[in-house]
CSV table of C-alpha atoms in Angstrom, one decimal:
chain,number,residue,atom,x,y,z
R,1216,MET,CA,-10.1,-47.6,-16.3
R,1217,GLN,CA,-11.8,-49.5,-13.5
R,1218,LYS,CA,-8.5,-51.0,-12.5
R,1219,PHE,CA,-7.1,-47.5,-11.8
R,1220,SER,CA,-10.1,-46.4,-9.7
R,1221,LYS,CA,-9.9,-49.6,-7.7
R,1222,LYS,CA,-6.2,-48.9,-7.1
R,1223,ILE,CA,-7.1,-45.4,-5.8
R,1224,LEU,CA,-9.8,-46.7,-3.5
R,1225,ALA,CA,-7.5,-49.4,-2.2
R,1226,GLU,CA,-4.8,-46.7,-1.6
R,1227,ILE,CA,-7.4,-44.6,0.3
R,1228,LYS,CA,-8.3,-47.5,2.5
R,1229,LYS,CA,-4.6,-48.6,3.0
R,1230,GLN,CA,-3.5,-45.1,3.9
R,1231,LYS,CA,-6.7,-44.6,5.9
R,1232,ILE,CA,-7.3,-41.3,4.1
R,1233,GLU,CA,-10.4,-39.4,5.1
R,1234,PRO,CA,-11.8,-36.1,3.7
R,1235,ARG,CA,-10.6,-33.4,6.1
R,1236,SER,CA,-13.2,-31.7,8.2
R,1237,ARG,CA,-15.0,-28.7,6.7
R,1238,LEU,CA,-14.0,-26.8,9.9
R,1239,ILE,CA,-10.3,-26.8,8.9
R,1240,PHE,CA,-11.1,-25.2,5.6
R,1241,LEU,CA,-13.5,-22.7,7.1
R,1242,ALA,CA,-10.9,-21.8,9.8
R,1243,ARG,CA,-8.2,-21.4,7.2
R,1244,ASN,CA,-10.4,-19.3,4.9
R,1245,TYR,CA,-11.6,-17.0,7.7
R,1246,GLY,CA,-8.1,-16.8,9.2
R,1247,VAL,CA,-6.8,-15.5,5.9
R,1248,TRP,CA,-9.7,-12.9,5.7
R,1249,LEU,CA,-9.0,-11.9,9.3
R,1250,LEU,CA,-5.3,-11.3,8.7
R,1251,ALA,CA,-6.0,-9.5,5.5
R,1252,ILE,CA,-8.5,-7.1,7.3
R,1253,LEU,CA,-5.8,-6.7,10.0
R,1254,GLY,CA,-3.4,-5.7,7.3
R,1255,ILE,CA,-5.8,-3.1,5.9
R,1256,ALA,CA,-6.5,-1.8,9.5
R,1257,LEU,CA,-2.7,-1.5,10.2
R,1258,SER,CA,-2.2,0.3,6.9
R,1259,GLY,CA,-5.0,2.7,7.9
R,1260,ILE,CA,-3.4,3.3,11.3
R,1261,PHE,CA,0.0,4.1,9.7
R,1262,LEU,CA,-1.7,6.3,7.1
R,1263,GLY,CA,-3.7,8.1,9.8
R,1264,ASN,CA,-0.5,8.8,11.7
R,1265,LEU,CA,1.3,10.0,8.6
R,1266,ILE,CA,-1.5,12.4,7.8
R,1267,SER,CA,-1.5,13.5,11.5
R,1268,ASP,CA,2.2,14.2,11.4
R,1269,LEU,CA,1.9,16.1,8.2
R,1270,LEU,CA,-0.9,18.3,9.7
R,1271,LEU,CA,1.1,18.9,12.8
R,1272,ALA,CA,4.4,19.6,10.9
R,1273,GLU,CA,5.9,23.0,11.6
R,1274,TRP,CA,5.9,24.0,8.0
R,1275,ASP,CA,6.7,27.6,8.8
R,1276,ILE,CA,9.8,26.6,10.7
R,1277,PHE,CA,11.2,24.2,8.2
R,1278,PRO,CA,12.9,26.8,5.9
R,1279,ASN,CA,15.1,27.4,8.9
R,1280,PHE,CA,16.3,23.8,9.1
R,1281,PRO,CA,19.0,22.5,6.8
R,1282,GLY,CA,17.5,21.4,3.5
R,1283,GLY,CA,14.1,23.0,4.4
R,1284,ARG,CA,10.8,21.5,3.5
R,1285,ILE,CA,12.0,19.3,0.7
R,1286,ASN,CA,14.6,17.7,3.0
R,1287,PHE,CA,11.9,17.2,5.6
R,1288,LEU,CA,9.6,15.5,3.1
R,1289,ALA,CA,12.3,13.5,1.5
R,1290,ASN,CA,14.1,12.3,4.5
R,1291,ALA,CA,12.1,12.3,7.6
R,1292,ILE,CA,8.4,12.6,8.0
R,1293,SER,CA,7.3,9.6,5.9
R,1294,ILE,CA,9.9,7.0,6.6
R,1295,PHE,CA,8.5,5.3,9.6
R,1296,TRP,CA,4.8,5.5,8.8
R,1297,LEU,CA,5.4,5.0,5.1
R,1298,ALA,CA,7.3,1.8,5.7
R,1299,GLY,CA,4.4,0.6,7.8
R,1300,ILE,CA,1.8,1.5,5.2
R,1301,ILE,CA,3.7,-0.3,2.5
R,1302,ALA,CA,4.4,-3.4,4.6
R,1303,ALA,CA,0.7,-3.6,5.8
R,1304,PHE,CA,-0.6,-2.9,2.3
R,1305,VAL,CA,1.6,-5.7,0.7
R,1306,PHE,CA,0.6,-8.1,3.5
R,1307,ALA,CA,-3.1,-7.4,3.0
R,1308,PHE,CA,-2.8,-7.6,-0.8
R,1309,PHE,CA,-1.2,-11.0,-0.9
R,1310,LEU,CA,-3.5,-12.4,1.7
R,1311,LEU,CA,-6.6,-11.2,-0.2
R,1312,ARG,CA,-5.3,-12.8,-3.3
R,1313,LYS,CA,-5.0,-16.1,-1.3
R,1314,THR,CA,-8.7,-16.0,-0.3
R,1315,LYS,CA,-11.0,-18.4,-2.1
R,1316,ARG,CA,-11.9,-16.2,-5.0
R,1317,GLY,CA,-9.5,-13.3,-4.4
R,1318,TYR,CA,-7.4,-14.3,-7.4
R,1319,ARG,CA,-10.3,-13.5,-9.7
R,1320,ILE,CA,-10.1,-9.8,-8.9
R,1321,GLY,CA,-7.7,-7.8,-11.0
R,1322,ILE,CA,-4.5,-6.5,-9.4
R,1323,LEU,CA,-5.4,-2.9,-9.9
R,1324,THR,CA,-9.0,-3.3,-8.5
R,1325,LEU,CA,-7.7,-5.2,-5.5
R,1326,ALA,CA,-5.0,-2.6,-4.8
R,1327,SER,CA,-7.5,0.2,-5.2
R,1328,VAL,CA,-9.9,-1.4,-2.8
R,1329,ILE,CA,-7.2,-1.8,-0.2
R,1330,LEU,CA,-6.1,1.8,-0.7
R,1331,ILE,CA,-9.6,3.2,-0.4
R,1332,ALA,CA,-10.2,1.1,2.7
R,1333,SER,CA,-6.9,2.1,4.3
R,1334,ALA,CA,-7.5,5.8,3.4
R,1335,THR,CA,-11.0,5.7,4.9
R,1336,GLY,CA,-9.6,4.0,8.1
R,1337,GLY,CA,-6.7,6.4,8.2
R,1338,ILE,CA,-8.8,9.6,7.8
R,1339,SER,CA,-11.3,8.2,10.4
R,1340,LEU,CA,-8.4,7.8,12.8
R,1341,LEU,CA,-7.8,11.5,12.7
R,1342,PHE,CA,-11.1,12.1,14.5
R,1343,THR,CA,-10.0,9.9,17.4
R,1344,PRO,CA,-7.6,10.7,20.3
R,1345,LEU,CA,-5.2,7.9,19.1
R,1346,PRO,CA,-2.7,9.7,16.8
R,1347,PRO,CA,-1.0,11.6,19.8
R,1348,LYS,CA,-0.8,8.3,21.7
R,1349,PHE,CA,0.9,6.6,18.7
R,1350,ARG,CA,3.2,9.6,18.3
R,1351,GLU,CA,4.1,9.2,21.9
R,1352,LEU,CA,4.9,5.5,21.5
R,1353,ARG,CA,7.0,6.2,18.4
R,1354,MET,CA,9.0,8.9,20.2
R,1355,GLN,CA,9.6,6.6,23.1
R,1356,HIS,CA,10.7,3.5,21.1
R,1357,PHE,CA,12.2,4.8,17.9
R,1358,PRO,CA,15.0,7.3,17.0
R,1359,PRO,CA,13.8,10.9,16.6
R,1360,ARG,CA,12.7,12.1,13.2
R,1361,PHE,CA,14.7,14.7,11.2
R,1362,ASP,CA,12.6,17.7,12.4
R,1363,GLU,CA,12.5,16.4,16.0
R,1364,ARG,CA,16.3,16.2,15.9
R,1365,GLU,CA,16.4,19.7,14.7
R,1366,TRP,CA,14.2,20.8,17.6
R,1367,GLN,CA,16.9,19.5,19.9
R,1368,ASN,CA,19.5,21.7,18.3
R,1369,SER,CA,19.7,24.2,21.1
R,1370,ALA,CA,22.8,25.8,19.6
R,1371,GLU,CA,20.7,26.9,16.6
R,1372,GLY,CA,18.0,28.2,18.9
R,1373,PHE,CA,15.5,25.3,18.9
R,1374,LEU,CA,14.3,23.3,21.9
R,1375,PHE,CA,11.5,20.7,22.3
R,1376,GLY,CA,10.5,18.8,25.3
R,1377,GLU,CA,8.2,18.4,28.3
R,1378,ILE,CA,7.7,21.0,31.0
R,1379,VAL,CA,8.7,19.5,34.3
R,1380,GLU,CA,8.2,22.6,36.5
R,1381,VAL,CA,6.9,26.1,36.1
R,1382,LYS,CA,8.4,28.9,38.1
R,1383,GLU,CA,8.0,32.7,37.9
R,1384,LYS,CA,9.1,33.9,34.4
R,1385,MET,CA,10.8,30.5,33.7
R,1386,PHE,CA,10.2,26.8,33.5
R,1387,LEU,CA,12.3,23.7,33.5
R,1388,LEU,CA,12.2,21.6,30.3
R,1389,ASN,CA,13.0,17.9,29.9
R,1390,ALA,CA,14.3,17.8,26.3
R,1391,LEU,CA,14.0,14.8,23.9
R,1392,ASP,CA,17.5,13.8,24.8
R,1393,HIS,CA,16.5,13.9,28.5
R,1394,SER,CA,18.7,16.9,29.2
R,1395,ILE,CA,17.1,19.4,31.6
R,1396,TRP,CA,16.9,23.1,30.5
R,1397,GLU,CA,16.1,26.2,32.5
R,1398,VAL,CA,14.1,28.3,30.1
R,1399,ASP,CA,13.8,32.0,30.7
R,1400,ILE,CA,10.4,33.3,29.4
R,1401,SER,CA,10.5,36.8,30.7
R,1402,LYS,CA,10.7,38.3,27.2
R,1403,ALA,CA,9.0,35.4,25.3
R,1404,GLN,CA,5.9,35.7,23.2
R,1405,ILE,CA,3.4,33.1,24.4
R,1406,PRO,CA,0.1,32.5,22.7
R,1407,PRO,CA,-2.8,33.7,24.9
R,1408,PHE,CA,-4.5,30.3,24.9
R,1409,LEU,CA,-1.3,28.5,26.1
R,1410,GLU,CA,-1.3,27.7,29.8
R,1411,LEU,CA,2.2,26.6,30.8
R,1412,LYS,CA,1.9,23.6,33.1
R,1413,GLU,CA,3.7,20.4,34.0
R,1414,LYS,CA,3.8,17.6,31.5
R,1415,LEU,CA,2.9,20.0,28.6
R,1416,LYS,CA,5.0,19.5,25.5
R,1417,VAL,CA,6.3,22.7,24.0
R,1418,ARG,CA,8.6,24.0,21.3
R,1419,VAL,CA,10.8,26.9,22.2
R,1420,ILE,CA,12.6,29.2,19.8
R,1421,GLY,CA,15.2,31.5,21.2
R,1422,GLU,CA,18.9,31.5,22.2
R,1423,GLN,CA,21.1,29.2,24.2
R,1424,ILE,CA,22.8,31.3,26.9
R,1425,ARG,CA,25.0,28.6,28.3
R,1426,ASP,CA,24.8,24.8,28.8
R,1427,GLY,CA,21.4,24.1,30.4
R,1428,GLU,CA,20.1,27.6,30.1
R,1429,PHE,CA,18.0,29.0,27.3
R,1430,ARG,CA,16.3,32.3,26.7
R,1431,ALA,CA,12.9,31.9,24.9
R,1432,ASP,CA,11.7,34.3,22.2
R,1433,PHE,CA,8.7,32.2,21.3
R,1434,VAL,CA,7.0,29.3,23.1
R,1435,LYS,CA,4.6,27.1,21.1
R,1436,PRO,CA,2.5,24.1,22.2
R,1437,GLU,CA,3.4,20.8,20.4
R,1438,ASN,CA,-0.2,20.6,19.1
R,1439,PRO,CA,-1.8,24.0,19.0
R,1440,ARG,CA,-4.9,22.8,17.2
R,1441,GLU,CA,-5.6,20.3,20.0
R,1442,ILE,CA,-5.4,23.0,22.6
R,1443,LEU,CA,-7.5,25.5,20.6
R,1444,GLN,CA,-10.1,22.9,20.2
R,1445,LYS,CA,-10.3,22.5,23.9
R,1446,ILE,CA,-10.7,26.2,24.5
R,1447,ARG,CA,-13.8,27.7,22.9
R,1448,GLY,CA,-14.0,31.2,21.6
R,1449,ILE,CA,-10.3,31.7,21.0
R,1450,PRO,CA,-9.3,32.1,17.4
R,1451,ASN,CA,-6.8,29.7,15.8
R,1452,GLU,CA,-3.4,31.3,16.3
R,1453,ARG,CA,-1.4,28.5,15.0
R,1454,LYS,CA,0.8,30.7,12.9
R,1455,PHE,CA,3.3,33.1,14.5
R,1456,ASN,CA,5.4,35.8,13.0
R,1457,LEU,CA,8.8,34.3,13.3
R,1458,PRO,CA,12.0,36.3,12.9
R,1459,ALA,CA,14.3,35.4,10.0
R,1460,TYR,CA,17.0,33.0,11.1
H,609,MET,CA,-16.9,-28.7,-22.8
H,610,HIS,CA,-18.9,-28.6,-19.6
H,611,SER,CA,-22.5,-27.9,-19.3
H,612,PRO,CA,-24.5,-26.9,-16.1
H,613,LYS,CA,-25.8,-30.5,-16.2
H,614,THR,CA,-22.2,-31.8,-16.0
H,615,ASP,CA,-21.5,-29.5,-13.1
H,616,PHE,CA,-24.6,-30.6,-11.2
H,617,LEU,CA,-23.5,-34.3,-11.8
H,618,ASP,CA,-20.1,-33.6,-10.5
H,619,ILE,CA,-21.5,-31.9,-7.4
H,620,GLU,CA,-23.7,-34.9,-6.8
H,621,LEU,CA,-20.7,-37.2,-7.2
H,622,VAL,CA,-18.8,-35.2,-4.7
H,623,ARG,CA,-21.7,-35.3,-2.2
H,624,ARG,CA,-22.1,-39.1,-2.7
H,625,SER,CA,-18.3,-39.6,-2.3
H,626,LEU,CA,-18.4,-37.9,1.0
H,627,ALA,CA,-21.1,-40.2,2.2
H,628,ASP,CA,-19.6,-43.3,0.7
H,629,PRO,CA,-15.9,-43.5,-0.3
H,630,ASP,CA,-16.6,-46.2,-2.9
H,631,GLU,CA,-18.6,-43.6,-4.9
H,632,TYR,CA,-15.3,-41.7,-5.4
H,633,ALA,CA,-14.4,-44.4,-8.0
H,634,LYS,CA,-16.9,-42.7,-10.4
H,635,ILE,CA,-15.0,-39.4,-10.1
H,636,VAL,CA,-11.7,-41.2,-10.7
H,637,GLU,CA,-13.1,-43.0,-13.7
H,638,LYS,CA,-14.5,-39.7,-15.2
H,639,TYR,CA,-11.3,-37.6,-14.8
H,640,GLU,CA,-8.6,-40.3,-15.0
H,641,ALA,CA,-8.0,-40.0,-18.8
H,642,PRO,CA,-8.2,-36.2,-19.2
H,643,LEU,CA,-6.1,-35.6,-16.2
H,644,LEU,CA,-3.4,-38.1,-17.2
H,645,ARG,CA,-3.3,-36.6,-20.6
H,646,TYR,CA,-3.0,-33.1,-19.1
H,647,LEU,CA,-0.2,-34.2,-16.7
H,648,LEU,CA,1.7,-35.8,-19.6
H,649,ARG,CA,1.3,-32.7,-21.7
H,650,ILE,CA,2.6,-30.2,-19.2
H,651,SER,CA,5.3,-32.4,-17.7
H,652,ASN,CA,8.4,-34.0,-18.9
H,653,ILE,CA,7.5,-37.4,-17.5
H,654,SER,CA,6.9,-41.0,-18.6
H,655,ARG,CA,3.4,-42.6,-18.6
H,656,GLU,CA,4.3,-44.6,-15.4
H,657,GLU,CA,5.4,-41.4,-13.7
H,658,GLY,CA,2.3,-39.7,-14.9
H,659,GLU,CA,0.1,-42.4,-13.3
H,660,ASP,CA,2.0,-42.0,-10.0
H,661,LEU,CA,1.4,-38.3,-10.1
H,662,LEU,CA,-2.3,-38.9,-11.0
H,663,GLN,CA,-2.7,-41.2,-8.0
H,664,ASN,CA,-1.4,-38.3,-5.8
H,665,VAL,CA,-3.8,-35.9,-7.5
H,666,PHE,CA,-6.8,-38.2,-6.7
H,667,LEU,CA,-5.7,-38.9,-3.1
H,668,LYS,CA,-5.2,-35.1,-2.5
H,669,ALA,CA,-8.5,-34.3,-4.1
H,670,TYR,CA,-10.2,-36.9,-1.9
H,671,GLN,CA,-8.6,-35.5,1.2
H,672,ASN,CA,-9.6,-32.0,0.3
H,673,LEU,CA,-13.1,-32.9,-1.0
H,674,ARG,CA,-14.8,-30.7,1.5
H,675,ASP,CA,-12.8,-27.7,0.3
H,676,PHE,CA,-14.4,-27.9,-3.1
H,677,ASP,CA,-16.2,-24.7,-3.8
H,678,THR,CA,-19.5,-25.5,-5.6
H,679,SER,CA,-19.4,-22.1,-7.3
H,680,LEU,CA,-16.4,-23.4,-9.3
H,681,LYS,CA,-16.5,-26.2,-11.8
H,682,PHE,CA,-15.3,-29.4,-10.3
H,683,SER,CA,-13.2,-30.0,-13.4
H,684,SER,CA,-11.4,-26.6,-12.8
H,685,TRP,CA,-10.9,-27.5,-9.1
H,686,ILE,CA,-9.3,-30.9,-9.9
H,687,TYR,CA,-7.3,-29.6,-12.8
H,688,ARG,CA,-5.9,-27.0,-10.3
H,689,ILE,CA,-4.8,-29.8,-8.0
H,690,ALA,CA,-3.2,-31.7,-11.0
H,691,HIS,CA,-1.5,-28.5,-12.1
H,692,ASN,CA,-0.1,-27.9,-8.6
H,693,GLU,CA,1.0,-31.5,-8.4
H,694,ALA,CA,2.8,-31.2,-11.8
H,695,ILE,CA,4.5,-28.0,-10.7
H,696,SER,CA,5.6,-29.5,-7.4
H,697,ASN,CA,6.9,-32.6,-9.2
H,698,TRP,CA,8.7,-30.4,-11.7
H,699,ARG,CA,10.4,-28.4,-8.9
H,700,ARG,CA,11.5,-31.6,-7.1
H,701,LYS,CA,13.2,-32.9,-10.2
H,702,THR,CA,16.6,-31.7,-11.4
H,703,ALA,CA,16.5,-29.7,-14.6
H,704,ARG,CA,16.6,-31.7,-17.8
H,705,ALA,CA,15.8,-31.2,-21.4
H,706,GLU,CA,12.0,-30.8,-21.9
H,707,VAL,CA,10.3,-33.2,-24.2
H,708,ILE,CA,6.6,-32.4,-24.5
H,709,ASN,CA,4.2,-35.2,-25.1
H,710,LEU,CA,1.9,-34.3,-28.0
H,711,GLU,CA,0.0,-36.3,-30.5
H,712,ASN,CA,0.3,-35.1,-34.1
H,713,ALA,CA,-3.3,-33.8,-34.4
H,714,GLU,CA,-3.0,-31.8,-31.2
H,715,ALA,CA,0.2,-30.3,-32.4
H,716,ALA,CA,-1.5,-29.2,-35.6
H,717,GLN,CA,-4.4,-27.8,-33.6
H,718,LEU,CA,-2.1,-25.7,-31.4
H,719,ILE,CA,0.1,-24.4,-34.2
H,720,GLN,CA,-2.8,-23.7,-36.5
H,721,SER,CA,-4.6,-21.8,-33.8
H,722,THR,CA,-1.6,-19.8,-32.9
H,723,LEU,CA,0.1,-19.1,-36.2
H,724,ASP,CA,-2.6,-19.7,-38.9
H,725,ILE,CA,-0.5,-22.4,-40.6
H,726,PRO,CA,-2.3,-24.0,-43.6
H,727,THR,CA,-3.8,-27.4,-42.9
H,728,LYS,CA,-1.8,-29.1,-45.7
H,729,THR,CA,1.3,-28.9,-43.5
H,730,ASP,CA,2.8,-32.3,-42.7
H,731,GLU,CA,1.3,-33.4,-39.3
H,732,LYS,CA,4.3,-35.4,-38.2
H,733,PHE,CA,6.7,-32.6,-38.8
H,734,LEU,CA,4.3,-30.2,-37.1
H,735,ALA,CA,4.2,-32.4,-34.0
H,736,LYS,CA,8.0,-32.5,-33.9
H,737,SER,CA,8.2,-28.8,-34.4
H,738,VAL,CA,5.6,-27.9,-31.8
H,739,ARG,CA,7.4,-30.1,-29.3
H,740,GLU,CA,10.6,-28.2,-30.0
H,741,ILE,CA,8.9,-24.9,-29.8
H,742,LEU,CA,7.0,-25.6,-26.6
H,743,ALA,CA,10.2,-26.9,-25.0
H,744,LYS,CA,11.8,-23.5,-25.7
H,745,ILE,CA,9.2,-21.2,-24.3
H,746,PRO,CA,8.8,-20.6,-20.5
H,747,GLN,CA,6.8,-23.0,-18.4
H,748,LYS,CA,4.0,-20.4,-17.6
H,749,TYR,CA,3.4,-19.8,-21.4
H,750,ARG,CA,3.5,-23.5,-22.2
H,751,GLU,CA,0.9,-24.3,-19.5
H,752,VAL,CA,-1.5,-21.7,-20.7
H,753,LEU,CA,-1.2,-22.7,-24.3
H,754,ILE,CA,-1.9,-26.3,-23.4
H,755,LEU,CA,-4.9,-25.4,-21.3
H,756,ARG,CA,-6.3,-23.1,-24.0
H,757,TYR,CA,-5.7,-25.0,-27.2
H,758,LEU,CA,-5.2,-28.6,-26.2
H,759,GLU,CA,-7.5,-28.9,-23.2
H,760,SER,CA,-10.0,-26.4,-24.8
H,761,LYS,CA,-10.5,-24.6,-21.5
H,762,ASP,CA,-12.2,-21.2,-21.6
H,763,TYR,CA,-10.7,-18.1,-19.9
H,764,ALA,CA,-12.8,-18.5,-16.7
H,765,GLU,CA,-11.6,-22.1,-16.3
H,766,ILE,CA,-8.0,-21.2,-16.9
H,767,SER,CA,-8.4,-18.4,-14.3
H,768,ASP,CA,-9.6,-20.9,-11.8
H,769,ILE,CA,-7.0,-23.5,-12.6
H,770,LEU,CA,-4.0,-21.1,-12.5
H,771,ARG,CA,-5.6,-18.9,-9.8
H,772,ARG,CA,-5.1,-15.7,-11.9
H,773,PRO,CA,-7.5,-12.9,-12.7
H,774,MET,CA,-9.2,-13.3,-16.1
H,775,GLY,CA,-7.5,-10.2,-17.4
H,776,SER,CA,-4.1,-11.7,-16.6
H,777,VAL,CA,-5.1,-15.0,-18.3
H,778,ALA,CA,-5.9,-13.0,-21.5
H,779,THR,CA,-2.6,-11.2,-21.3
H,780,LEU,CA,-0.8,-14.4,-20.6
H,781,ILE,CA,-2.3,-16.2,-23.6
H,782,HIS,CA,-1.4,-13.2,-25.8
H,783,ARG,CA,2.2,-13.2,-24.6
H,784,ALA,CA,2.4,-17.0,-24.8
H,785,LYS,CA,1.3,-16.8,-28.4
H,786,ASN,CA,3.9,-14.2,-29.1
H,787,ALA,CA,6.6,-16.3,-27.4
H,788,PHE,CA,5.4,-19.3,-29.4
H,789,GLU,CA,5.6,-17.4,-32.6
H,790,LEU,CA,9.0,-16.1,-31.8
H,791,ALA,CA,10.3,-19.5,-30.9
H,792,ALA,CA,8.7,-20.9,-34.1
H,793,ARG,CA,10.7,-18.5,-36.2
H,794,GLU,CA,13.9,-19.9,-34.8
H,795,VAL,CA,12.8,-23.5,-35.5
H,796,ASP,CA,11.9,-22.3,-39.1
H,797,PHE,CA,9.4,-25.0,-39.7
H,798,ARG,CA,7.7,-22.9,-42.4
H,799,LYS,CA,10.1,-24.0,-45.0
H,800,PHE,CA,8.5,-27.5,-44.8
H,801,ILE,CA,5.1,-26.2,-45.5
């Protein structure tokens, strides 16, 4: 017995092995925690954006799109944010299990804790001005979503984009595909709270007259709730009576 | 089994080893025999190979001594290092037929705990049968049966050694017993009882 312990001590001296500094272990432990919390925060951000998109979705228009609401739910709205939520969730889950005592917590408990933390973070995010900024980033760097593509379908009477110039009874619109449209609003229904101005994102329903020209029946802001919140005393007129398509 | 007194003694030995490396000999002497036995039980290795593996275990434990969490049992911590070393060694080696190292009495203990076999059963035959059965069941089941029945570790210790939640350990033991029982039927050792 003693012979073996002497061999170990000799080997320790021969290989000049020393106990590693406590700082290395502390840094590793806190590093894992930090990354896990980052994962939960990311999951919350993705979830917040998903909820924001669902709240902003033009549910009353979807029946006019191919496949309707179900197609919208199944194919489009969730893909980007949902992939983010899952990736961040899995990342946080495995890191938390790698923490010093994380393995002691049951899988379901751990998953529930991450889910509740992500949901709390995601819902809190809705009360900040961040979701529109994230949406902007997504639209700049990623392919348009199903419903966003549909809003570019001018032949079907849908247009979405940013106003670049307002003239009398018309405005110029920079669509998502960067095509410029002259939109006639002389006969359009425009919500009373909506002030048409440059850089405002709007959705237009109407008819394509010819290439680059569009006659609007309805003009809606991209985010009516946001505009209504800014203007006090004006009732929420988010819903419009749309004609059957 | 470990008492709070043993745990305190281990913590004190760790503290002393950090101050004076020669004190580490006491930890080595205390855990040398049980860890070698454990390594031989869970691995398909010779005694010499086991001793080499054990040397790595003690060197790694010494190097990571400051990572020892005093809320854990030192024995669980060092068993975890031994377990990881055995797994790494097993992965390094090419696959070959598993022969499990078990003494007759241990085999009897394992099989009787798992299958309620009468004690009159021939011990030599039991040991041989248990070796065969353990070789047939998956590694994860084999490990947990050895820890539970041969190393007499409780669920909390197994949870710390395998880094699994307690609930999973209970499930794993239950499944391991079922797998053992299933494999035992194929061996059909009961006819010798």
